[in-house]
Amino acid sequence: MHNRRTLTRLFLASLACAALPVQAQTFPSRPVAMVVPFPAGGITDAVARALAQKMGEQLGKPVVVDNRPGGGGQIAAAYVRQQPADGHTLYVGATEMFAINPTLFRNFSYDPLKDFTPITSLIASPLVLVVPANSPMHSVAELVQQAKSRRAGLNYASQGIGSIGHLLGETFRGKAGGTYNHVAYKGSTPALQDVMGGQVDFMFDPVITTAPLIAGKKLRPLAIAADRRSPQLPEVPTLAELGIAGVDAGVWFGAVARAGTPAPMVERLNEAILKAMKDPEVLKRFADQGMQPFASTPAQFGSFMQAEIARWAPLIKASGASID
């Protein structure tokens, strides 16, 4: 009886293995959904839509964008986890969903590394330190001097508690010295409005959102928080060039599938996305919006997520930031 069960299990396992190449050849068998944890019109939505049509051409099936915002990415993630692990549903998120929110939220409902299979990173955009266009501060040195000399220090805006802008501001405080008061907003848009209006002194925000405002003379860039200058703002020095090392971060975006998705489907999706990202139309669209292509293999993206979680977790804990 025992031998019969063992043989049955081996037979079923062999059938499953034999079926994988066939599944890979017939995949996808229906439209592929890219589930985005933000409303339509945002950066992540724009990234997904830029890739969807070209991906569809590669896969031979339509690729549709499904917006499911809320809960710091938990609503979208829960939906993807409820779908079959067959590669037809992807989760396209940003740094927060994959590296920050699992530590920031006291009770987070998913583990990016255990509950999902990495497909590829997509694009990245460095953060830039901006001040109002009419600010008396024309350099980082002047900003730091003001933060040290003013009794109340300087106020800096962020996209929200525990956002990259918040965490980078805290890192800047530790590296540069001076007094800095954090003012949290609900997203980039209202924060940038108050920076432009002079209600707050400065902010770290992605090149994606700041470049048009800089071009329109509504903001003044002082430094790039990255290891190299931005192609969109080549005249703006990095903080490291200015003697403040270790203050570098950017927003990045990636695609994952539900854990357990067979390797042939993961490889097929990776191949389709990477080819879509090399399309001239897609490259131009990314460049026009200050996005830098950031493609990788599934294994590379998995390792990158691990490194990012390890990087941000201690900063989040040190800042005291948390969300219920």
mmCIF file of N, CA and C in Angstrom, residues 8 24 82 152 185 205 268:
data_model
loop_
_atom_site.group_PDB
_atom_site.id
_atom_site.type_symbol
_atom_site.label_atom_id
_atom_site.label_comp_id
_atom_site.label_asym_id
_atom_site.label_seq_id
_atom_site.Cartn_x
_atom_site.Cartn_y
_atom_site.Cartn_z
ATOM 1 N N THR A 8 2.316 6.507 -6.946
ATOM 2 C CA THR A 8 1.284 7.451 -7.418
ATOM 3 C C THR A 8 1.787 8.884 -7.331
ATOM 4 N N ALA A 24 4.146 26.554 -20.651
ATOM 5 C CA ALA A 24 4.947 27.702 -21.063
ATOM 6 C C ALA A 24 4.665 28.056 -22.523
ATOM 7 N N GLN A 82 -5.071 36.205 -4.145
ATOM 8 C CA GLN A 82 -6.272 35.377 -4.275
ATOM 9 C C GLN A 82 -6.392 34.746 -5.665
ATOM 10 N N ALA A 152 14.763 78.096 15.282
ATOM 11 C CA ALA A 152 13.760 77.042 15.065
ATOM 12 C C ALA A 152 14.178 76.063 13.979
ATOM 13 N N TYR A 185 2.832 65.273 4.652
ATOM 14 C CA TYR A 185 1.657 65.539 3.823
ATOM 15 C C TYR A 185 1.080 64.211 3.337
ATOM 16 N N ASP A 205 12.087 64.978 -3.310
ATOM 17 C CA ASP A 205 11.016 64.388 -4.111
ATOM 18 C C ASP A 205 11.615 63.869 -5.423
ATOM 19 N N ARG A 268 8.955 33.879 -19.000
ATOM 20 C CA ARG A 268 8.234 34.438 -20.156
ATOM 21 C C ARG A 268 7.822 35.874 -19.877
#
